Amino acid sequence: MAAVFLITLYEYSPLFYITVISLCFVVTAAMVLGWFGFDVPVILRSSDETESVVPVPEKRMVQVANPFALEMGSSGVASVTEGVSLLPCCLEPCVLSCYWGCGVHALQGALQTHQHGPSKLTTPHLFQEALHFQYHHCQSFHMSGEDREEHYTKMPADLGITDFGLLPRERYPIVAVLTLAESEARDTYNIVASVTVVHVPDDKYSLSARILFQYLLTAQGNMYELKPLFMSAESKGLSEATDPDRSTEAPPETQKREPGKEMPGMEDEEDWSEEGKGKDCVVCQNAPVNRVLLPCRHACVCDGCVHRFQHCPICRAFVLESFALFQQPHMEEVEEE
């Protein structure tokens, strides 16, 4: 059809034919080069265009202490019938409550109760009441601040439960809740509870044991989801997130955030400044990596290069915000004698 149209157009008027073809070429070239606002690959941009890119907004962050950390134990055995080992680490004496077969809707309702209810879920008893006891079995462990041992939890065999049904499921295999054991510590820390949803394989679903979600609950009724940061495997700064001494980056309390929004993982400014400074920016290969791009969470650029790109250099996702892993030290003022 297109060939017939072009032949007919040429027979009607050769001049008009040449004009139409030229116009189509100009429009196509304009679209490719981005003259009408279309995105242009960075390699095709001039240095002036690169400098004129709108700066990426910086996300306001504050550093808060997270007294909880939980990861899967090193034991190879993990199933509904054999149980699973968990490795909690706490800065203060705390209580680990493992709810086997916790209802999905019950957990969602409990988290909403913490956010909107009059009382906050600061103790295991309050959490049980918020769940309306919709779980098969609960096992608790009391730990001191120096406890670094794995704790083995197992559902009683007399319950006769070997699986939690086919997908989509109405119950989580395990919901592990860490709460502070002493009331004085609850007044000290802004984060009062840690909720971890753990998958454990069974007869119906053989996916290996792993952590699915992790949430932090604050004394003000906020809830934040912990998410990992992505960078080179050679970096140790982001791989050692099990140490509870590491702090958590969170938005300031004056900035309201919806539940489930991003809360970057546990990182210590000092450790990152010492270990991460040897990791070069993927763009300039000179300055240390210090910027995390959102929402893709790639830590790959330095403070100088973050304002030159609107797309992540790793995954090419559009960058909405960024935040610094550690604050640059300010120049000390020298007092005149």
XYZ file of C-alpha atoms in Angstrom:
337
model
C 0.000 0.000 0.000
C 2.786 2.416 0.865
C 4.600 1.736 -2.417
C 1.425 2.291 -4.450
C 0.781 5.536 -2.579
C 4.309 6.825 -3.259
C 4.124 5.934 -6.958
C 0.758 7.665 -7.301
C 2.099 10.705 -5.447
C 5.155 10.871 -7.716
C 2.993 10.676 -10.851
C 0.751 13.428 -9.528
C 3.590 15.850 -8.737
C 7.301 15.038 -8.509
C 7.973 18.262 -6.592
C 5.294 17.502 -4.011
C 6.672 13.953 -3.719
C 10.179 15.231 -2.938
C 8.756 17.698 -0.403
C 6.852 14.958 1.478
C 9.890 12.648 1.589
C 12.138 15.454 2.853
C 9.637 16.416 5.517
C 9.406 12.820 6.749
C 13.187 12.624 6.940
C 13.447 15.847 8.935
C 10.734 14.750 11.389
C 12.379 11.350 11.871
C 15.785 12.938 12.463
C 14.276 15.404 14.915
C 12.670 12.606 16.916
C 15.927 10.630 17.026
C 17.995 13.605 18.145
C 15.464 14.664 20.746
C 14.628 18.066 19.334
C 11.015 17.615 20.462
C 11.782 16.580 24.031
C 12.422 12.900 23.428
C 15.123 11.332 25.573
C 18.559 11.180 23.987
C 21.263 8.701 25.066
C 23.993 10.347 27.129
C 26.626 9.443 24.549
C 24.844 11.669 21.961
C 24.656 14.691 24.238
C 27.226 17.439 24.255
C 29.013 18.506 27.410
C 26.849 21.638 27.610
C 23.654 19.572 27.522
C 25.034 17.272 30.198
C 25.762 20.184 32.492
C 22.235 21.569 32.012
C 20.479 18.439 33.274
C 18.049 19.212 36.088
C 19.700 18.202 39.407
C 18.350 15.088 41.070
C 16.396 16.039 44.221
C 18.095 15.015 47.450
C 16.047 13.036 49.934
C 16.213 14.357 53.472
C 17.476 11.669 55.819
C 18.325 11.397 59.480
C 20.285 8.719 61.293
C 18.455 6.668 63.912
C 19.597 3.722 65.999
C 17.998 0.373 65.156
C 18.282 -2.008 68.140
C 17.121 -5.046 66.148
C 18.599 -7.323 63.501
C 17.422 -10.739 62.357
C 18.683 -13.130 59.694
C 18.371 -16.777 58.789
C 20.496 -19.180 60.825
C 23.361 -21.174 59.370
C 21.625 -24.506 59.964
C 20.837 -26.263 56.684
C 17.598 -27.815 57.946
C 14.576 -25.582 57.358
C 11.049 -26.871 56.807
C 7.618 -26.756 58.390
C 8.051 -30.178 59.951
C 11.731 -29.862 60.931
C 11.680 -26.236 62.043
C 14.130 -23.429 61.296
C 16.910 -21.570 63.099
C 16.968 -17.769 63.353
C 19.851 -15.502 64.344
C 18.683 -12.357 66.157
C 21.023 -9.614 67.330
C 19.858 -6.895 69.708
C 21.482 -3.964 71.442
C 19.229 -4.381 74.472
C 17.486 -7.324 76.148
C 14.639 -8.297 73.858
C 11.995 -10.943 73.183
C 11.804 -12.971 69.970
C 8.261 -14.196 69.269
C 7.804 -16.709 66.421
C 4.222 -17.016 65.165
C 3.793 -20.162 63.063
C 0.965 -20.074 60.514
C 0.130 -16.423 61.103
C -2.829 -15.209 59.033
C -1.986 -12.773 56.253
C -4.996 -10.573 56.952
C -4.367 -10.822 60.685
C -0.827 -9.460 60.264
C -2.026 -6.653 58.012
C -4.671 -5.754 60.555
C -2.107 -5.754 63.373
C 0.188 -3.402 61.462
C -2.730 -1.073 60.742
C -3.615 -1.156 64.430
C -0.101 0.007 65.269
C -0.357 2.889 62.810
C -3.886 4.068 63.517
C -4.846 2.542 66.857
C -4.578 4.203 70.271
C -1.965 1.728 71.565
C 1.306 0.837 69.842
C 2.620 -2.719 69.489
C 5.532 -2.450 71.892
C 5.188 -5.795 73.732
C 4.560 -9.422 72.684
C 1.225 -9.420 74.538
C -0.037 -6.385 72.611
C 1.079 -7.963 69.345
C -0.774 -11.197 70.148
C -3.950 -9.276 70.887
C -3.598 -7.304 67.642
C -3.319 -10.597 65.730
C -6.499 -11.799 67.473
C -4.583 -15.033 68.152
C -4.952 -16.045 64.482
C -1.889 -18.288 64.341
C -1.220 -21.984 64.914
C 1.626 -21.797 67.412
C 3.717 -19.168 69.199
C 7.203 -19.739 70.595
C 9.115 -17.055 72.497
C 12.787 -16.582 73.351
C 14.215 -14.101 75.869
C 17.635 -12.754 74.939
C 20.182 -10.456 76.487
C 21.956 -7.680 74.653
C 25.097 -9.832 74.295
C 23.238 -12.893 72.976
C 24.503 -13.840 69.496
C 23.280 -17.432 69.424
C 20.939 -19.013 66.924
C 17.495 -19.924 68.194
C 15.730 -22.992 66.852
C 11.956 -22.792 66.502
C 9.646 -25.649 65.537
C 5.929 -26.189 65.349
C 4.660 -29.030 67.593
C 4.194 -32.308 65.745
C 0.886 -32.989 67.481
C -0.717 -30.151 65.499
C -0.399 -32.353 62.392
C 0.429 -29.419 60.079
C 2.825 -30.253 57.230
C 2.032 -27.408 54.814
C 0.089 -24.168 54.483
C -1.790 -24.992 51.289
C -1.393 -23.971 47.675
C -0.743 -20.471 46.383
C -2.104 -17.910 47.018
C -1.892 -18.669 50.711
C -3.878 -17.269 53.587
C -1.123 -17.785 56.160
C 2.566 -16.959 56.429
C 4.814 -19.841 57.591
C 6.558 -17.713 60.259
C 6.230 -14.145 61.449
C 9.161 -13.299 63.762
C 8.665 -10.276 66.004
C 11.452 -8.650 68.027
C 10.425 -6.353 70.887
C 12.364 -4.697 73.685
C 12.065 -6.506 77.009
C 12.623 -3.520 79.311
C 10.333 -0.508 79.520
C 13.308 1.840 79.991
C 14.722 0.780 76.620
C 11.372 1.464 74.918
C 11.620 5.069 76.072
C 15.186 5.311 74.736
C 14.754 4.015 71.187
C 12.445 5.397 68.534
C 12.159 1.934 66.944
C 10.172 -0.320 69.286
C 9.585 -3.488 67.241
C 10.848 -5.419 64.227
C 8.513 -7.647 62.197
C 10.045 -10.220 59.832
C 8.040 -12.483 57.532
C 9.943 -15.716 56.845
C 9.175 -18.337 54.218
C 9.825 -21.964 55.162
C 9.500 -24.765 52.557
C 6.851 -27.465 52.974
C 5.259 -30.290 51.020
C 3.247 -27.954 48.779
C 5.815 -25.208 48.128
C 9.510 -26.102 48.072
C 10.992 -22.600 47.727
C 14.078 -22.388 49.970
C 13.830 -20.652 53.333
C 14.292 -16.905 53.118
C 13.184 -13.583 54.530
C 10.290 -12.107 52.536
C 9.618 -8.793 54.268
C 11.043 -6.807 57.152
C 9.285 -3.902 58.851
C 10.307 -1.528 61.625
C 7.652 -0.070 63.929
C 8.279 3.236 65.682
C 6.932 4.641 68.928
C 5.031 7.310 66.957
C 3.014 4.687 65.069
C 4.960 4.745 61.801
C 5.996 1.675 59.837
C 8.984 1.412 57.511
C 9.989 -1.428 55.229
C 13.650 -2.401 55.170
C 15.023 -2.810 51.656
C 18.544 -3.727 50.512
C 20.938 -1.451 48.658
C 22.632 -2.752 45.510
C 26.270 -2.244 44.605
C 29.437 -4.123 43.727
C 29.923 -7.465 45.491
C 33.438 -6.356 46.442
C 32.041 -3.771 48.824
C 31.831 -4.819 52.449
C 30.000 -1.731 53.522
C 26.571 -3.007 52.478
C 27.003 -6.701 53.058
C 27.444 -6.607 56.836
C 23.909 -5.581 57.727
C 23.514 -8.099 60.526
C 25.337 -6.017 63.125
C 22.734 -4.173 65.219
C 25.300 -1.526 66.093
C 24.806 -0.192 62.604
C 22.294 2.601 62.347
C 19.335 3.036 60.021
C 18.734 5.937 57.685
C 15.211 7.300 58.045
C 13.382 10.440 56.984
C 12.967 13.181 59.573
C 9.903 12.998 61.777
C 8.604 16.252 60.361
C 8.292 14.639 56.928
C 5.243 12.377 56.731
C 5.568 9.119 54.868
C 3.103 6.417 53.949
C 3.489 2.897 55.391
C 5.653 0.545 53.379
C 7.764 3.288 51.853
C 11.437 2.867 51.448
C 13.731 2.923 54.423
C 17.349 2.258 53.406
C 19.135 -0.641 55.055
C 21.287 -0.565 58.134
C 24.545 1.235 57.447
C 27.042 2.916 59.704
C 28.499 6.205 58.539
C 31.887 5.514 60.031
C 32.230 2.003 58.605
C 31.112 3.137 55.175
C 33.425 6.130 55.163
C 36.377 3.846 55.868
C 35.482 0.813 53.740
C 33.484 2.483 50.978
C 35.981 5.176 50.135
C 37.995 2.635 48.179
C 35.050 1.931 45.871
C 35.263 4.226 42.884
C 32.308 5.910 41.222
C 31.216 3.988 38.107
C 31.117 7.255 36.129
C 34.290 9.185 36.924
C 36.266 6.228 38.388
C 37.885 8.674 40.757
C 35.745 9.760 43.699
C 34.304 7.287 46.232
C 30.742 6.021 45.898
C 28.496 7.975 48.247
C 25.080 8.251 46.564
C 22.124 5.855 46.508
C 19.707 6.393 43.625
C 15.981 5.966 44.158
C 13.816 4.089 43.418
C 16.261 1.482 41.998
C 18.493 1.657 45.165
C 21.803 1.361 43.256
C 24.774 2.796 45.157
C 27.145 3.539 42.297
C 27.958 7.253 41.905
C 29.772 9.975 43.831
C 28.490 13.335 45.006
C 29.855 15.118 41.929
C 28.378 12.812 39.283
C 24.914 12.319 40.757
C 23.707 15.663 39.354
C 24.816 14.839 35.793
C 22.405 12.008 35.106
C 18.671 11.533 35.053
C 18.984 7.768 34.591
C 20.808 5.207 36.716
C 24.137 4.219 35.074
C 23.546 0.585 36.090
C 19.923 -0.216 35.206
C 18.931 2.938 33.234
C 15.912 3.480 35.497
C 14.748 7.076 35.853
C 16.173 8.657 39.025
C 13.608 10.417 41.198
C 15.718 11.072 44.305
C 19.056 10.296 45.895
C 20.552 10.312 49.365
C 24.069 10.305 50.781
C 25.493 7.260 52.524
C 27.589 9.460 54.788
C 27.834 13.189 55.274
C 30.947 14.941 54.059
C 32.947 16.298 57.020
C 32.700 20.030 57.369
C 35.811 22.166 57.442
C 36.716 22.986 61.017
C 36.852 26.626 61.800
C 40.191 27.846 63.016
C 39.956 30.289 65.857
C 42.156 33.329 65.603
C 44.376 33.820 68.560
